[in-house]
Coordinates of C-alpha atoms in Angstrom, one line a residue:
M5 CA -169.1 -16.2 78.5
T6 CA -167.7 -13.4 76.3
F7 CA -170.7 -11.1 77.0
A8 CA -170.4 -11.8 80.8
E9 CA -166.8 -10.8 80.6
F10 CA -167.6 -7.7 78.6
F11 CA -170.2 -6.5 81.1
S12 CA -168.2 -7.4 84.2
C13 CA -165.1 -5.6 82.9
S14 CA -167.2 -2.6 81.9
L15 CA -168.8 -2.3 85.3
L16 CA -165.5 -2.8 87.1
A17 CA -163.8 0.0 85.1
F18 CA -166.7 2.5 84.7
G19 CA -169.1 1.6 87.5
P20 CA -167.6 3.7 90.3
P21 CA -166.9 6.7 88.1
L22 CA -170.5 6.5 86.8
V23 CA -171.8 6.6 90.3
M24 CA -169.6 9.5 91.2
F25 CA -170.9 11.3 88.1
A26 CA -174.6 10.6 88.9
M27 CA -174.3 11.6 92.6
T28 CA -172.1 14.8 92.3
I29 CA -172.2 16.1 88.7
A30 CA -175.3 15.0 86.8
N31 CA -177.7 17.4 88.5
D32 CA -175.8 20.6 87.6
P33 CA -175.5 21.6 84.0
V34 CA -172.4 23.8 84.6
R35 CA -170.5 20.9 86.2
I36 CA -171.4 18.8 83.2
I37 CA -170.0 21.4 80.8
I38 CA -166.8 21.6 82.8
M39 CA -166.5 17.9 82.8
I40 CA -167.0 17.8 79.0
A41 CA -164.5 20.6 78.6
A42 CA -161.9 18.7 80.6
A43 CA -162.5 15.5 78.6
F44 CA -162.0 17.6 75.4
G45 CA -158.8 18.9 76.9
W46 CA -157.5 15.4 77.5
L47 CA -158.4 14.6 73.8
L48 CA -156.3 17.5 72.7
S49 CA -153.4 16.4 74.8
F50 CA -153.7 13.0 73.3
L51 CA -153.8 14.4 69.8
L52 CA -150.6 16.5 70.4
S53 CA -148.7 13.6 71.8
S54 CA -149.8 11.5 68.8
L55 CA -148.5 14.2 66.5
V56 CA -145.1 14.2 68.2
W57 CA -144.9 10.4 68.1
F58 CA -145.8 10.4 64.4
A59 CA -143.3 13.1 63.6
V60 CA -140.3 11.5 65.3
V61 CA -140.0 8.5 63.1
P62 CA -136.8 6.8 64.6
L63 CA -138.4 6.6 68.0
R64 CA -141.9 5.3 67.0
T65 CA -141.0 1.8 68.0
Y66 CA -140.2 2.8 71.6
L67 CA -143.4 2.8 73.7
V68 CA -141.7 4.8 76.5
F69 CA -141.2 7.7 74.1
G70 CA -144.8 8.1 73.4
M71 CA -145.8 7.7 77.0
V72 CA -143.4 10.4 78.2
F73 CA -144.9 13.0 75.8
A74 CA -148.4 11.9 76.5
I75 CA -147.9 12.6 80.2
I76 CA -146.2 15.9 79.6
F77 CA -149.1 17.1 77.4
Q78 CA -151.7 15.8 79.8
E79 CA -150.2 17.7 82.7
L80 CA -149.9 20.9 80.6
F81 CA -153.6 20.7 79.8
R82 CA -154.4 20.0 83.4
Y83 CA -152.6 23.3 84.2
G84 CA -154.6 24.9 81.3
M85 CA -157.8 23.7 82.9
Y86 CA -156.7 25.3 86.2
V87 CA -156.1 28.7 84.5
L88 CA -159.3 28.5 82.6
L89 CA -161.5 27.7 85.6
R90 CA -159.9 30.3 87.8
K91 CA -160.5 33.0 85.2
T92 CA -164.1 32.0 84.5
E93 CA -165.1 31.4 88.1
A94 CA -167.2 34.5 88.4
G95 CA -168.9 33.9 85.1
L96 CA -169.8 30.3 86.0
K97 CA -171.5 31.5 89.2
E98 CA -173.6 33.9 87.1
I99 CA -174.9 31.4 84.6
S100 CA -175.4 28.6 87.1
E101 CA -178.7 28.1 89.0
N102 CA -176.5 27.0 91.9
H103 CA -174.8 30.3 92.8
E104 CA -172.6 28.6 95.4
I105 CA -170.8 26.7 92.6
G106 CA -167.1 27.4 92.9
S107 CA -167.3 28.5 96.5
N108 CA -165.1 25.5 97.2
K109 CA -162.3 26.0 94.8
L110 CA -161.4 22.3 94.6
E111 CA -164.9 21.4 93.6
M112 CA -164.1 22.3 90.0
A113 CA -160.8 20.4 90.3
Y114 CA -162.8 17.3 91.1
V115 CA -165.2 17.8 88.2
S116 CA -162.4 18.5 85.7
G117 CA -160.3 15.6 87.0
L118 CA -163.2 13.2 86.6
G119 CA -163.6 14.4 83.0
F120 CA -159.9 13.9 82.4
G121 CA -160.1 10.4 83.9
A122 CA -163.3 9.3 82.1
M123 CA -161.9 10.2 78.7
S124 CA -158.6 8.5 79.5
G125 CA -160.4 5.4 80.6
A126 CA -162.6 5.3 77.6
F127 CA -159.6 5.4 75.2
A128 CA -157.7 2.9 77.3
L129 CA -160.4 0.2 77.4
V130 CA -162.8 0.6 74.5
N131 CA -160.8 -1.6 72.1
V132 CA -160.1 -4.2 74.9
L133 CA -163.9 -4.3 75.6
A134 CA -164.6 -4.7 71.9
D135 CA -162.3 -7.7 71.7
S136 CA -163.7 -9.3 74.9
V137 CA -167.1 -9.8 73.1
G138 CA -165.4 -12.5 70.9
P139 CA -165.0 -14.5 69.0
G140 CA -162.9 -16.6 71.3
T141 CA -161.6 -16.1 74.8
L142 CA -158.1 -15.4 76.0
G143 CA -156.3 -18.1 77.9
L144 CA -157.5 -21.1 76.0
H145 CA -154.5 -21.6 73.8
N146 CA -152.5 -18.4 74.1
G147 CA -152.3 -15.3 76.3
T148 CA -153.7 -15.2 79.8
E149 CA -157.3 -15.1 81.1
Y150 CA -156.4 -12.2 83.4
F151 CA -155.8 -9.7 80.6
F152 CA -159.3 -8.3 80.5
V153 CA -159.9 -8.0 84.2
T154 CA -156.4 -6.5 84.7
S155 CA -157.0 -3.9 82.0
A156 CA -160.4 -3.0 83.6
A157 CA -158.8 -2.7 87.1
M158 CA -156.0 -0.5 85.7
T159 CA -158.5 1.7 83.9
L160 CA -160.5 2.3 87.1
C161 CA -157.2 3.1 88.9
M162 CA -156.3 5.7 86.2
I163 CA -159.7 7.3 86.2
L164 CA -159.7 7.7 90.0
L165 CA -156.0 8.8 90.0
N166 CA -156.8 11.6 87.4
T167 CA -159.7 12.8 89.6
F168 CA -157.5 12.9 92.7
W169 CA -154.5 14.3 90.8
S170 CA -156.5 17.3 89.7
V171 CA -157.6 18.1 93.3
I172 CA -154.0 17.9 94.5
F173 CA -152.7 19.8 91.5
F174 CA -155.2 22.7 91.8
S175 CA -154.6 22.8 95.6
G176 CA -150.8 23.0 95.0
L177 CA -151.2 25.9 92.6
D178 CA -153.7 27.8 94.9
D179 CA -151.5 27.4 97.9
K180 CA -148.2 27.7 95.9
Y181 CA -147.2 24.5 97.6
Y182 CA -145.3 22.9 94.7
P183 CA -144.4 19.5 96.3
K184 CA -148.0 18.6 95.6
I185 CA -147.5 19.2 91.9
V186 CA -144.3 17.2 92.0
W187 CA -146.2 14.3 93.5
V188 CA -148.9 14.5 90.8
V189 CA -146.4 14.5 87.9
G190 CA -144.0 12.0 89.5
S191 CA -146.7 9.5 90.4
H192 CA -148.2 9.9 87.0
F193 CA -144.9 8.9 85.4
F194 CA -144.5 6.1 87.9
V195 CA -147.9 4.5 87.4
S196 CA -147.7 4.8 83.7
G197 CA -144.3 3.3 83.7
L198 CA -145.6 0.3 85.7
S199 CA -148.2 -0.3 83.0
L200 CA -145.4 -1.2 80.6
L201 CA -144.9 -4.4 82.6
N202 CA -148.2 -5.7 81.2
R203 CA -146.4 -6.6 78.0
N204 CA -144.6 -9.3 80.1
E205 CA -147.8 -10.3 81.8
L206 CA -146.5 -9.1 85.2
Y207 CA -149.9 -8.0 86.2
A208 CA -149.4 -8.2 90.0
A209 CA -146.3 -6.0 89.7
T210 CA -148.5 -3.4 87.9
I211 CA -151.7 -3.5 89.9
I212 CA -150.5 -3.7 93.5
P213 CA -148.1 -0.7 93.4
S214 CA -150.6 1.3 91.3
Y215 CA -153.4 0.8 93.9
I216 CA -151.0 1.7 96.7
V217 CA -150.3 5.0 94.9
L218 CA -154.0 5.4 94.4
I219 CA -154.6 5.1 98.2
V220 CA -151.9 7.6 99.0
T221 CA -153.1 10.0 96.3
A222 CA -156.7 9.7 97.6
Y223 CA -155.5 10.5 101.1
L224 CA -153.6 13.6 99.9
A225 CA -156.6 14.8 97.8
Y226 CA -158.8 14.4 100.9
R227 CA -156.5 16.4 103.0
S228 CA -156.0 19.0 100.3
A229 CA -159.8 19.4 100.2
G230 CA -159.8 20.2 103.9
G231 CA -160.8 16.7 105.1
T232 CA -159.8 15.5 108.5
G233 CA -160.0 12.2 110.3
R234 CA -162.9 13.5 112.4
S235 CA -164.9 14.6 109.4
F236 CA -164.3 11.3 107.7
L237 CA -165.7 9.4 110.7
Q238 CA -168.6 11.9 111.0
S239 CA -169.6 11.3 107.3
F240 CA -170.1 7.6 108.1
S241 CA -171.9 8.2 111.4
S242 CA -174.3 10.6 109.8
R243 CA -175.2 8.0 107.1
I244 CA -175.8 5.4 109.8
E245 CA -178.1 7.6 111.7

């Protein structure tokens, strides 16, 4: 039972991102490099927020304190990725076999966002998955059996949110339309704050609003990338044909 739980939670959290990677990134070495660079940027933001948490001894016991600085550093590094990609855009076209790479400016935002999200998800879930293998299973004498599946669902949510956030963030900077950036940072704080409710096993109060934010964010990212209702329907009709 524990191995079934391990594989089901792993596929729930990382299955869709893995498919996205295989279909849109894996066939282009430059995209893979950008994704790895973005994942490394997330690691650096995590390291800096950890240093701040470690340095401020009186506030270590407050989880909110660490969360706030983690989000601030993540968004700063998201901006850093934007600056880096915009400055190296021409060079990336030269070294890539696909010379059309970067022709859609938000293409790189999607790639870097998926790198951000993948590393975030790996850090969020790896210890939980290790515990799910056993010995023992939650919910028999203490805790709740919904812990693992809730953690996997929230991990998937955060991976997808980071992907969409980067698209919206980059679009907002390109167009100098700053309400988009406000949405990214504000919804990041909101969803992360909701995750604190998991300590009280209020999983529905965490997952339902988080996925509502995910749907709204996905719509904003789609519109930011130039998508319309007609193009959305055409994409389905072309697949059916």
